[in-house]
Coordinates of C-alpha atoms in Angstrom, one line a residue:
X141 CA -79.4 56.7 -71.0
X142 CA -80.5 59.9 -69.7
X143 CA -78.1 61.9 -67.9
X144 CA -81.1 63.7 -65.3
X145 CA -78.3 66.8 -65.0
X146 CA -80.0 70.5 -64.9
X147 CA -83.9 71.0 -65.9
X148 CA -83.8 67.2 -66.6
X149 CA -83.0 66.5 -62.6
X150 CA -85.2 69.6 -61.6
X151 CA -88.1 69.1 -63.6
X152 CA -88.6 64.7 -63.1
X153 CA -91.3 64.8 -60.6
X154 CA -93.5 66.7 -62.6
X155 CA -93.1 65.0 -66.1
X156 CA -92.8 61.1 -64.7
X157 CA -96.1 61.0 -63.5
X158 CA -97.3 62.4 -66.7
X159 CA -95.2 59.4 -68.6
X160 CA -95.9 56.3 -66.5
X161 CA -100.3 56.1 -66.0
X162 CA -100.6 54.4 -62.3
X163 CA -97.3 55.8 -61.4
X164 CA -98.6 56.7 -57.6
X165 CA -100.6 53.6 -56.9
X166 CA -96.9 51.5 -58.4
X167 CA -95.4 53.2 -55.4
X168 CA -98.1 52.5 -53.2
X169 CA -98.1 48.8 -54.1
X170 CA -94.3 48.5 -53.5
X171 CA -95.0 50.5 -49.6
X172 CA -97.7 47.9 -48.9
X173 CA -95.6 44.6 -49.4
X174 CA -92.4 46.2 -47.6
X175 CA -94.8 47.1 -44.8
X176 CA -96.0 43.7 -44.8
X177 CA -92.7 41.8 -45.0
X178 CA -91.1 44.5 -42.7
X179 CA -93.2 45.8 -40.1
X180 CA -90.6 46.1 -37.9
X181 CA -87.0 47.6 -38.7
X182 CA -85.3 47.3 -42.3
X183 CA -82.0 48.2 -44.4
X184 CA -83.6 48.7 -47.6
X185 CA -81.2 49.7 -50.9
X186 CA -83.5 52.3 -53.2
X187 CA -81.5 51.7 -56.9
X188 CA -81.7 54.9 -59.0
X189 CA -82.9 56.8 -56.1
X190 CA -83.7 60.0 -58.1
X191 CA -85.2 63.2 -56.5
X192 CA -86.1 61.0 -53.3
X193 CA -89.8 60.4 -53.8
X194 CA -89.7 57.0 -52.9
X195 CA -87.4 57.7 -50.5
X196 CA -89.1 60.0 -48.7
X197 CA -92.2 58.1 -48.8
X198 CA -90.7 55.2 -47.1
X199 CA -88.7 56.7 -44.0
X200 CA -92.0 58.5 -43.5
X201 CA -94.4 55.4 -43.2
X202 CA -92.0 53.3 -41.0
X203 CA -89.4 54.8 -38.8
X204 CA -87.8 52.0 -37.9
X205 CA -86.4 51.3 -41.5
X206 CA -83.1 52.8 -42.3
X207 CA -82.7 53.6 -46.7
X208 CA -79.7 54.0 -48.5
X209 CA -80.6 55.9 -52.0
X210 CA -78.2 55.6 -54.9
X211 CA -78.4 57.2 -58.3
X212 CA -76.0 58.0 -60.7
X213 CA -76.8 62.0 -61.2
X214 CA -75.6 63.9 -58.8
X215 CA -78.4 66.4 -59.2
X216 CA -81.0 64.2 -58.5
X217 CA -79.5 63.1 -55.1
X218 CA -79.0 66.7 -54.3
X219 CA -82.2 67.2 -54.9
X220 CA -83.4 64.3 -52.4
X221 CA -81.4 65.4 -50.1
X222 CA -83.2 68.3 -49.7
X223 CA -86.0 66.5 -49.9
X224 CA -85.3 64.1 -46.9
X225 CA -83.5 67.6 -44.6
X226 CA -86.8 69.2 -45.1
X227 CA -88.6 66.0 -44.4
X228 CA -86.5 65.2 -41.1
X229 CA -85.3 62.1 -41.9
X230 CA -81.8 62.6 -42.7
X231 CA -80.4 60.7 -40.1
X232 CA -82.0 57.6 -41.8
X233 CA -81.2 57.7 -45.6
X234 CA -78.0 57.6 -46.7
X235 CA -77.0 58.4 -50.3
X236 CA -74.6 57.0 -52.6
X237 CA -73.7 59.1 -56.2
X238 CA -72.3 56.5 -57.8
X239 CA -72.8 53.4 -60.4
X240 CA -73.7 50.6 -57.7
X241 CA -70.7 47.9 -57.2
X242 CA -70.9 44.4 -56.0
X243 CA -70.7 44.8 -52.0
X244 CA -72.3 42.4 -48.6
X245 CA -75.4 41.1 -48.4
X246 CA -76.5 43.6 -46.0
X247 CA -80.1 44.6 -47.5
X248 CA -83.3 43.2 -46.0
X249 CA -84.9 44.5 -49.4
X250 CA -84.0 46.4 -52.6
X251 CA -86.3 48.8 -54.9
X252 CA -85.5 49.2 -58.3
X253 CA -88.6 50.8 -59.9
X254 CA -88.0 52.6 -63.5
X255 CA -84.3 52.2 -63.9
X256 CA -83.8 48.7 -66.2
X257 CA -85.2 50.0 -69.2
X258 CA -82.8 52.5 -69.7
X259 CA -80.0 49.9 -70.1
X260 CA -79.1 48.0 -73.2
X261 CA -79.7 44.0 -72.8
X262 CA -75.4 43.5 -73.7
X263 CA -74.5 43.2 -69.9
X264 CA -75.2 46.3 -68.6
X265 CA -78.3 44.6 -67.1
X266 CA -77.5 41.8 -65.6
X267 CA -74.1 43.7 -64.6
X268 CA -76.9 45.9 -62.3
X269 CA -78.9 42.6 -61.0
X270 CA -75.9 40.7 -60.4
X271 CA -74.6 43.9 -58.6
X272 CA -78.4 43.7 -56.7
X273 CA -78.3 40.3 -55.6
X274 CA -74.8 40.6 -54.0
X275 CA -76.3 43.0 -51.7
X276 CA -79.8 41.4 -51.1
X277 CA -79.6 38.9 -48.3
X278 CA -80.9 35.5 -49.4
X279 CA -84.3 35.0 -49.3
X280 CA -84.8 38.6 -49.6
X281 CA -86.9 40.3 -52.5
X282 CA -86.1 43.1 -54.8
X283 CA -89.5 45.1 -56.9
X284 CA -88.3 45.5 -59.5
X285 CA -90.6 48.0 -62.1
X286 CA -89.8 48.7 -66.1
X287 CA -91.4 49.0 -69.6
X288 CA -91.8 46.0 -71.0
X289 CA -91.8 45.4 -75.1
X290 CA -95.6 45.8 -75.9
X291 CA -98.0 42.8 -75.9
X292 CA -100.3 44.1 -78.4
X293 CA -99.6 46.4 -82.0
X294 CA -102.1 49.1 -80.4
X295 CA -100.1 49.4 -76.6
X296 CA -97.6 52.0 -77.3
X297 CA -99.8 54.2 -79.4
X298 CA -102.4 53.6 -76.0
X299 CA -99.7 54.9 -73.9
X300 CA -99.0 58.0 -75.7
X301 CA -102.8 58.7 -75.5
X302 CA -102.9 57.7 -71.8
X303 CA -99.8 59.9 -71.1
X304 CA -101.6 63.0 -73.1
X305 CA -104.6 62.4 -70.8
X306 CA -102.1 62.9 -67.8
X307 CA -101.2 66.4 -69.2
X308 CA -98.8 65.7 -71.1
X309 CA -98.0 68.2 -73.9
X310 CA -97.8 67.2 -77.5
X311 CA -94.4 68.0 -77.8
X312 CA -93.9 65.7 -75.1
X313 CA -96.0 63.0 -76.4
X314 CA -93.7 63.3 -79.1
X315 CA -90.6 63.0 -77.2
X316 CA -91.9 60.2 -75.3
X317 CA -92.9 58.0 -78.8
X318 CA -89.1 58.7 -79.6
X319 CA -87.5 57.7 -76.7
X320 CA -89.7 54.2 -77.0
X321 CA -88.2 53.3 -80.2
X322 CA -84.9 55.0 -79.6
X323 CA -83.9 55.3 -75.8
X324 CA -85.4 52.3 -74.0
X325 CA -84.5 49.1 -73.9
X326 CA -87.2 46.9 -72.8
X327 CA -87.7 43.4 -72.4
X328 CA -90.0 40.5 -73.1
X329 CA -91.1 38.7 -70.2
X330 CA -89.1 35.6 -70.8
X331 CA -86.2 37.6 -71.3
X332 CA -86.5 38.9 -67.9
X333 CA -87.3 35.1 -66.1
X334 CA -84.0 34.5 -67.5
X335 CA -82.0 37.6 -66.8
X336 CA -83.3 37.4 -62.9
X337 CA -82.4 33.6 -63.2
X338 CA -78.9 34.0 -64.7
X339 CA -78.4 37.0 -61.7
X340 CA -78.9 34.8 -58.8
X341 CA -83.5 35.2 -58.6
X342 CA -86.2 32.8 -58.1
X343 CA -89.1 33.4 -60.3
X344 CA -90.7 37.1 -61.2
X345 CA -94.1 37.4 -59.4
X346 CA -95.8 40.7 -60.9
X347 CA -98.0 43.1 -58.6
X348 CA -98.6 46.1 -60.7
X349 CA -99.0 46.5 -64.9
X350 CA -100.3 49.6 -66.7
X351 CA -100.0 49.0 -70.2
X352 CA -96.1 48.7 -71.0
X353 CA -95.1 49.1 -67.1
X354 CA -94.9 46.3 -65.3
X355 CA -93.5 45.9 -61.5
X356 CA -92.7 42.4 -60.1
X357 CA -91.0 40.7 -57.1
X358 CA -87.9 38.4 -57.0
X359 CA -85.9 36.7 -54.1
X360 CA -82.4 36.3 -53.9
X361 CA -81.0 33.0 -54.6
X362 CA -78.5 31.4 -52.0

């Protein structure tokens, strides 16, 4: 897994939307079903939280809705909580550098967009979506966004030309055909029905797909 430390933290904004084709309208998709669902006020857990874009997106639409962002990197968080100072929402987020424990069901919601497919399917998974769903109240969805394992022989080599199209440099479109075969760790989509079941989560309902990204929503389980 990547360890988003240095350039990797400091340059993410600009090279993830030139990797993930739709990646603005996933994140408008996941705003217009929490502003649905939550019109009013909100605890809402943001799982690998990175620079804050989400973040900051959020406390901006609805002021009423109270986020804590965790990420692993240090350097990312730092960098969202710039983000959210400058922003003036600080008194709002809350951050947590750390790998996320089992804790209280004390979430109305929980967004985990991009994150899964960096962890091997030998626990480390369902370690994280257990760890969700003992924070989600019951009843309560997470979005949940990852690459999937292609549907077709043609998808990945699509993406690469999708993600060149973006801007990406060749070099990076190089990078980025590595780290599909070697650095990800996606899933089919019965694999993930029964991960979310084994974790404690109704059925996945998807909301967003752009070749090998797909986003979907679960409710926890009592």
């Amino acid at each position: 897994m990547p360890t988003f430390k240095g350039d990797e933290a400091t340059n993410y904004d600009s090279r993830i939307q030139r990797l993930i084709p739709g990646y603005e309208l996933l994140h408008d998709l996941t705003l217009a079903q929490l502003h649905t669902l939550f019109p009013e006020s909100a605890r809402i857990l943001v799982v690998g939280a990175g620079t804050g874009f989400e973040v900051v997106r959020l406390a901006l639409h609805n002021p009423k809705w109270h986020l804590v962002a965790q990420d692993v990197s240090e350097d990312m968080l730092e960098i969202a909580k710039s983000r959210c100072l400058e922003a003036g929402i600080q008194d709002r987020v809350s951050f947590l550098a750390e790998p996320l424990a089992h804790g209280k069901k004390e979430y109305e919601a929980v967004v985990c967009l991009l994150v899964l497919h960096f962890l091997p399917d030998d626990g480390e998974k369902s370690h994280l979506l257990r760890a969700i769903q003992s924070h989600l109240q019951v009843g309560k969805p997470i979005f949940l966004a990852d690459l999937m394992k292609p549907h077709t022989p043609f998808e990945r080599e699509a993406q690469l030309f999708a993600c060149e199209n973006l801007g990406l440099t060749s070099i990076g479109v190089e990078r980025m055909r590595h780290n599909l075969t070697h650095e990800f760790f996606p899933l089919d989509r019965m694999r993930l029905a029964d991960l979310l079941d084994e974790c404690g989560f109704d059925s996945a309902k998807p909301y967003f797909q752009a070749l090998g990204f797909v986003a979907v929503t679960s409710f926890a389980l009592p």
